[in-house]
Amino acid sequence: MMKTKVLEIGALVPDFKEESLLVLFNETAPLELKDISVIHRFEEQPKNALQEGTTLVIGDKEYTIQKVGDEANPNFESLGHVSIYFKDDETEEILPGAVLVTPSEFPELNIGDSIEVK
């Protein structure tokens, strides 16, 4: 289980809706990445939380994690960083620091929303 709260939404985050990509970072995100990232703070520190078959809840939407890149959990635990791809094609290749979730519906996020892994 893992829970985090959205603190900031970068100005360019909506532009990534077309790519079905959401980038998360904790408060240590470099300035040049803040515009493209959702900045969050852990309420519960994750420990290997991103696992295939688990449920990712963003705001009021639920997703199933289909694929987890090799670096996704270490990056998420240390930097709060993960790239989330919303795709229905489970054969899609992903980067080491990414996860693939279904359905392919991009979430609407607001400051104060929570993101959870159950």
mmCIF file with all atom_site columns, C-alpha atoms in Angstrom:
data_model
loop_
_atom_site.group_PDB
_atom_site.id
_atom_site.type_symbol
_atom_site.label_atom_id
_atom_site.label_alt_id
_atom_site.label_comp_id
_atom_site.label_asym_id
_atom_site.label_entity_id
_atom_site.label_seq_id
_atom_site.pdbx_PDB_ins_code
_atom_site.Cartn_x
_atom_site.Cartn_y
_atom_site.Cartn_z
_atom_site.occupancy
_atom_site.B_iso_or_equiv
_atom_site.pdbx_formal_charge
_atom_site.auth_seq_id
_atom_site.auth_comp_id
_atom_site.auth_asym_id
_atom_site.auth_atom_id
_atom_site.pdbx_PDB_model_num
ATOM 1   C CA . MET A 1 1   ? 0.000   0.000  0.000   1.00 0.00 ? 1   MET A CA 1
ATOM 2   C CA . MET A 1 2   ? 1.185   3.502  -0.787  1.00 0.00 ? 2   MET A CA 1
ATOM 3   C CA . LYS A 1 3   ? -0.471  6.890  -0.560  1.00 0.00 ? 3   LYS A CA 1
ATOM 4   C CA . THR A 1 4   ? 0.684   10.282 -1.763  1.00 0.00 ? 4   THR A CA 1
ATOM 5   C CA . LYS A 1 5   ? -0.868  13.739 -2.045  1.00 0.00 ? 5   LYS A CA 1
ATOM 6   C CA . VAL A 1 6   ? -0.706  16.019 -5.101  1.00 0.00 ? 6   VAL A CA 1
ATOM 7   C CA . LEU A 1 7   ? 0.997   19.334 -4.244  1.00 0.00 ? 7   LEU A CA 1
ATOM 8   C CA . GLU A 1 8   ? 1.526   20.928 -7.668  1.00 0.00 ? 8   GLU A CA 1
ATOM 9   C CA . ILE A 1 9   ? 0.523   20.237 -11.256 1.00 0.00 ? 9   ILE A CA 1
ATOM 10  C CA . GLY A 1 10  ? 3.048   21.461 -13.811 1.00 0.00 ? 10  GLY A CA 1
ATOM 11  C CA . ALA A 1 11  ? 1.808   23.829 -16.501 1.00 0.00 ? 11  ALA A CA 1
ATOM 12  C CA . LEU A 1 12  ? 2.631   21.337 -19.275 1.00 0.00 ? 12  LEU A CA 1
ATOM 13  C CA . VAL A 1 13  ? 1.020   18.258 -17.670 1.00 0.00 ? 13  VAL A CA 1
ATOM 14  C CA . PRO A 1 14  ? -2.207  18.618 -19.750 1.00 0.00 ? 14  PRO A CA 1
ATOM 15  C CA . ASP A 1 15  ? -0.094  18.604 -22.940 1.00 0.00 ? 15  ASP A CA 1
ATOM 16  C CA . PHE A 1 16  ? 0.885   15.005 -22.205 1.00 0.00 ? 16  PHE A CA 1
ATOM 17  C CA . LYS A 1 17  ? -2.741  13.826 -22.331 1.00 0.00 ? 17  LYS A CA 1
ATOM 18  C CA . GLU A 1 18  ? -2.269  13.111 -26.047 1.00 0.00 ? 18  GLU A CA 1
ATOM 19  C CA . GLU A 1 19  ? 0.693   10.890 -25.203 1.00 0.00 ? 19  GLU A CA 1
ATOM 20  C CA . SER A 1 20  ? -1.323  9.229  -22.398 1.00 0.00 ? 20  SER A CA 1
ATOM 21  C CA . LEU A 1 21  ? 1.612   9.966  -20.078 1.00 0.00 ? 21  LEU A CA 1
ATOM 22  C CA . LEU A 1 22  ? 1.660   11.267 -16.509 1.00 0.00 ? 22  LEU A CA 1
ATOM 23  C CA . VAL A 1 23  ? 5.004   12.027 -14.822 1.00 0.00 ? 23  VAL A CA 1
ATOM 24  C CA . LEU A 1 24  ? 5.208   11.994 -11.018 1.00 0.00 ? 24  LEU A CA 1
ATOM 25  C CA . PHE A 1 25  ? 8.018   13.495 -8.933  1.00 0.00 ? 25  PHE A CA 1
ATOM 26  C CA . ASN A 1 26  ? 8.407   14.342 -5.266  1.00 0.00 ? 26  ASN A CA 1
ATOM 27  C CA . GLU A 1 27  ? 9.354   17.836 -4.087  1.00 0.00 ? 27  GLU A CA 1
ATOM 28  C CA . THR A 1 28  ? 13.017  17.320 -5.051  1.00 0.00 ? 28  THR A CA 1
ATOM 29  C CA . ALA A 1 29  ? 12.153  17.462 -8.771  1.00 0.00 ? 29  ALA A CA 1
ATOM 30  C CA . PRO A 1 30  ? 14.640  19.554 -10.729 1.00 0.00 ? 30  PRO A CA 1
ATOM 31  C CA . LEU A 1 31  ? 13.235  22.919 -11.773 1.00 0.00 ? 31  LEU A CA 1
ATOM 32  C CA . GLU A 1 32  ? 13.404  21.999 -15.470 1.00 0.00 ? 32  GLU A CA 1
ATOM 33  C CA . LEU A 1 33  ? 11.130  18.980 -14.850 1.00 0.00 ? 33  LEU A CA 1
ATOM 34  C CA . LYS A 1 34  ? 8.511   20.673 -12.653 1.00 0.00 ? 34  LYS A CA 1
ATOM 35  C CA . ASP A 1 35  ? 6.522   21.995 -15.645 1.00 0.00 ? 35  ASP A CA 1
ATOM 36  C CA . ILE A 1 36  ? 5.943   18.484 -16.990 1.00 0.00 ? 36  ILE A CA 1
ATOM 37  C CA . SER A 1 37  ? 5.406   16.790 -13.621 1.00 0.00 ? 37  SER A CA 1
ATOM 38  C CA . VAL A 1 38  ? 2.811   16.231 -10.954 1.00 0.00 ? 38  VAL A CA 1
ATOM 39  C CA . ILE A 1 39  ? 4.639   17.073 -7.723  1.00 0.00 ? 39  ILE A CA 1
ATOM 40  C CA . HIS A 1 40  ? 3.553   14.989 -4.740  1.00 0.00 ? 40  HIS A CA 1
ATOM 41  C CA . ARG A 1 41  ? 4.440   14.098 -1.139  1.00 0.00 ? 41  ARG A CA 1
ATOM 42  C CA . PHE A 1 42  ? 4.236   10.586 0.268   1.00 0.00 ? 42  PHE A CA 1
ATOM 43  C CA . GLU A 1 43  ? 1.859   10.035 3.181   1.00 0.00 ? 43  GLU A CA 1
ATOM 44  C CA . GLU A 1 44  ? 3.047   6.437  3.331   1.00 0.00 ? 44  GLU A CA 1
ATOM 45  C CA . GLN A 1 45  ? 6.549   5.686  2.034   1.00 0.00 ? 45  GLN A CA 1
ATOM 46  C CA . PRO A 1 46  ? 6.317   2.996  -0.661  1.00 0.00 ? 46  PRO A CA 1
ATOM 47  C CA . LYS A 1 47  ? 8.280   -0.215 -0.456  1.00 0.00 ? 47  LYS A CA 1
ATOM 48  C CA . ASN A 1 48  ? 8.146   -2.059 -3.766  1.00 0.00 ? 48  ASN A CA 1
ATOM 49  C CA . ALA A 1 49  ? 4.555   -0.764 -4.172  1.00 0.00 ? 49  ALA A CA 1
ATOM 50  C CA . LEU A 1 50  ? 4.387   -0.827 -7.968  1.00 0.00 ? 50  LEU A CA 1
ATOM 51  C CA . GLN A 1 51  ? 3.505   -4.418 -8.854  1.00 0.00 ? 51  GLN A CA 1
ATOM 52  C CA . GLU A 1 52  ? 1.762   -5.964 -11.843 1.00 0.00 ? 52  GLU A CA 1
ATOM 53  C CA . GLY A 1 53  ? -1.883  -6.668 -11.086 1.00 0.00 ? 53  GLY A CA 1
ATOM 54  C CA . THR A 1 54  ? -2.199  -4.099 -8.284  1.00 0.00 ? 54  THR A CA 1
ATOM 55  C CA . THR A 1 55  ? -4.645  -1.197 -8.377  1.00 0.00 ? 55  THR A CA 1
ATOM 56  C CA . LEU A 1 56  ? -3.490  2.377  -8.896  1.00 0.00 ? 56  LEU A CA 1
ATOM 57  C CA . VAL A 1 57  ? -6.035  4.978  -7.775  1.00 0.00 ? 57  VAL A CA 1
ATOM 58  C CA . ILE A 1 58  ? -5.602  8.518  -9.105  1.00 0.00 ? 58  ILE A CA 1
ATOM 59  C CA . GLY A 1 59  ? -8.220  10.913 -7.778  1.00 0.00 ? 59  GLY A CA 1
ATOM 60  C CA . ASP A 1 60  ? -11.479 9.018  -8.308  1.00 0.00 ? 60  ASP A CA 1
ATOM 61  C CA . LYS A 1 61  ? -10.259 6.705  -11.097 1.00 0.00 ? 61  LYS A CA 1
ATOM 62  C CA . GLU A 1 62  ? -8.934  3.172  -10.707 1.00 0.00 ? 62  GLU A CA 1
ATOM 63  C CA . TYR A 1 63  ? -6.356  1.564  -12.970 1.00 0.00 ? 63  TYR A CA 1
ATOM 64  C CA . THR A 1 64  ? -4.695  -1.840 -13.092 1.00 0.00 ? 64  THR A CA 1
ATOM 65  C CA . ILE A 1 65  ? -0.901  -1.911 -13.309 1.00 0.00 ? 65  ILE A CA 1
ATOM 66  C CA . GLN A 1 66  ? -0.043  -4.138 -16.289 1.00 0.00 ? 66  GLN A CA 1
ATOM 67  C CA . LYS A 1 67  ? 3.729   -3.644 -16.580 1.00 0.00 ? 67  LYS A CA 1
ATOM 68  C CA . VAL A 1 68  ? 6.432   -2.334 -14.245 1.00 0.00 ? 68  VAL A CA 1
ATOM 69  C CA . GLY A 1 69  ? 9.848   -1.222 -15.526 1.00 0.00 ? 69  GLY A CA 1
ATOM 70  C CA . ASP A 1 70  ? 12.982  -2.493 -13.750 1.00 0.00 ? 70  ASP A CA 1
ATOM 71  C CA . GLU A 1 71  ? 13.801  0.938  -12.279 1.00 0.00 ? 71  GLU A CA 1
ATOM 72  C CA . ALA A 1 72  ? 10.231  2.036  -11.492 1.00 0.00 ? 72  ALA A CA 1
ATOM 73  C CA . ASN A 1 73  ? 10.185  1.028  -7.816  1.00 0.00 ? 73  ASN A CA 1
ATOM 74  C CA . PRO A 1 74  ? 13.719  2.253  -6.905  1.00 0.00 ? 74  PRO A CA 1
ATOM 75  C CA . ASN A 1 75  ? 13.072  5.608  -8.657  1.00 0.00 ? 75  ASN A CA 1
ATOM 76  C CA . PHE A 1 76  ? 9.647   5.953  -7.057  1.00 0.00 ? 76  PHE A CA 1
ATOM 77  C CA . GLU A 1 77  ? 10.958  5.211  -3.568  1.00 0.00 ? 77  GLU A CA 1
ATOM 78  C CA . SER A 1 78  ? 13.960  7.563  -3.771  1.00 0.00 ? 78  SER A CA 1
ATOM 79  C CA . LEU A 1 79  ? 12.689  10.417 -5.975  1.00 0.00 ? 79  LEU A CA 1
ATOM 80  C CA . GLY A 1 80  ? 8.931   9.897  -6.020  1.00 0.00 ? 80  GLY A CA 1
ATOM 81  C CA . HIS A 1 81  ? 9.483   9.596  -9.773  1.00 0.00 ? 81  HIS A CA 1
ATOM 82  C CA . VAL A 1 82  ? 7.591   7.343  -12.142 1.00 0.00 ? 82  VAL A CA 1
ATOM 83  C CA . SER A 1 83  ? 6.203   7.764  -15.645 1.00 0.00 ? 83  SER A CA 1
ATOM 84  C CA . ILE A 1 84  ? 2.697   6.333  -15.943 1.00 0.00 ? 84  ILE A CA 1
ATOM 85  C CA . TYR A 1 85  ? 1.461   5.313  -19.393 1.00 0.00 ? 85  TYR A CA 1
ATOM 86  C CA . PHE A 1 86  ? -2.287  4.885  -19.826 1.00 0.00 ? 86  PHE A CA 1
ATOM 87  C CA . LYS A 1 87  ? -2.594  2.347  -22.675 1.00 0.00 ? 87  LYS A CA 1
ATOM 88  C CA . ASP A 1 88  ? -4.875  -0.544 -23.492 1.00 0.00 ? 88  ASP A CA 1
ATOM 89  C CA . ASP A 1 89  ? -2.109  -2.254 -25.484 1.00 0.00 ? 89  ASP A CA 1
ATOM 90  C CA . GLU A 1 90  ? -0.307  -4.453 -22.959 1.00 0.00 ? 90  GLU A CA 1
ATOM 91  C CA . THR A 1 91  ? 2.358   -5.358 -25.541 1.00 0.00 ? 91  THR A CA 1
ATOM 92  C CA . GLU A 1 92  ? 3.599   -1.738 -25.531 1.00 0.00 ? 92  GLU A CA 1
ATOM 93  C CA . GLU A 1 93  ? 7.284   -1.453 -24.622 1.00 0.00 ? 93  GLU A CA 1
ATOM 94  C CA . ILE A 1 94  ? 7.975   0.792  -21.624 1.00 0.00 ? 94  ILE A CA 1
ATOM 95  C CA . LEU A 1 95  ? 11.056  2.536  -20.277 1.00 0.00 ? 95  LEU A CA 1
ATOM 96  C CA . PRO A 1 96  ? 12.785  1.142  -17.150 1.00 0.00 ? 96  PRO A CA 1
ATOM 97  C CA . GLY A 1 97  ? 11.358  3.920  -14.931 1.00 0.00 ? 97  GLY A CA 1
ATOM 98  C CA . ALA A 1 98  ? 7.785   3.548  -16.153 1.00 0.00 ? 98  ALA A CA 1
ATOM 99  C CA . VAL A 1 99  ? 4.586   1.635  -15.497 1.00 0.00 ? 99  VAL A CA 1
ATOM 100 C CA . LEU A 1 100 ? 1.814   0.776  -17.932 1.00 0.00 ? 100 LEU A CA 1
ATOM 101 C CA . VAL A 1 101 ? -1.761  0.897  -16.651 1.00 0.00 ? 101 VAL A CA 1
ATOM 102 C CA . THR A 1 102 ? -5.218  0.199  -18.075 1.00 0.00 ? 102 THR A CA 1
ATOM 103 C CA . PRO A 1 103 ? -7.696  1.551  -18.981 1.00 0.00 ? 103 PRO A CA 1
ATOM 104 C CA . SER A 1 104 ? -6.230  4.175  -21.305 1.00 0.00 ? 104 SER A CA 1
ATOM 105 C CA . GLU A 1 105 ? -8.277  6.982  -19.752 1.00 0.00 ? 105 GLU A CA 1
ATOM 106 C CA . PHE A 1 106 ? -6.109  9.960  -18.742 1.00 0.00 ? 106 PHE A CA 1
ATOM 107 C CA . PRO A 1 107 ? -7.016  11.166 -15.215 1.00 0.00 ? 107 PRO A CA 1
ATOM 108 C CA . GLU A 1 108 ? -8.185  14.645 -14.259 1.00 0.00 ? 108 GLU A CA 1
ATOM 109 C CA . LEU A 1 109 ? -6.022  15.747 -11.348 1.00 0.00 ? 109 LEU A CA 1
ATOM 110 C CA . ASN A 1 110 ? -6.414  18.526 -8.821  1.00 0.00 ? 110 ASN A CA 1
ATOM 111 C CA . ILE A 1 111 ? -4.105  19.831 -6.111  1.00 0.00 ? 111 ILE A CA 1
ATOM 112 C CA . GLY A 1 112 ? -4.893  17.939 -2.909  1.00 0.00 ? 112 GLY A CA 1
ATOM 113 C CA . ASP A 1 113 ? -5.959  14.735 -4.712  1.00 0.00 ? 113 ASP A CA 1
ATOM 114 C CA . SER A 1 114 ? -4.456  11.492 -3.517  1.00 0.00 ? 114 SER A CA 1
ATOM 115 C CA . ILE A 1 115 ? -2.698  8.811  -5.517  1.00 0.00 ? 115 ILE A CA 1
ATOM 116 C CA . GLU A 1 116 ? -2.737  5.331  -4.017  1.00 0.00 ? 116 GLU A CA 1
ATOM 117 C CA . VAL A 1 117 ? -1.553  1.842  -4.783  1.00 0.00 ? 117 VAL A CA 1
ATOM 118 C CA . LYS A 1 118 ? -3.723  -0.874 -3.276  1.00 0.00 ? 118 LYS A CA 1
#
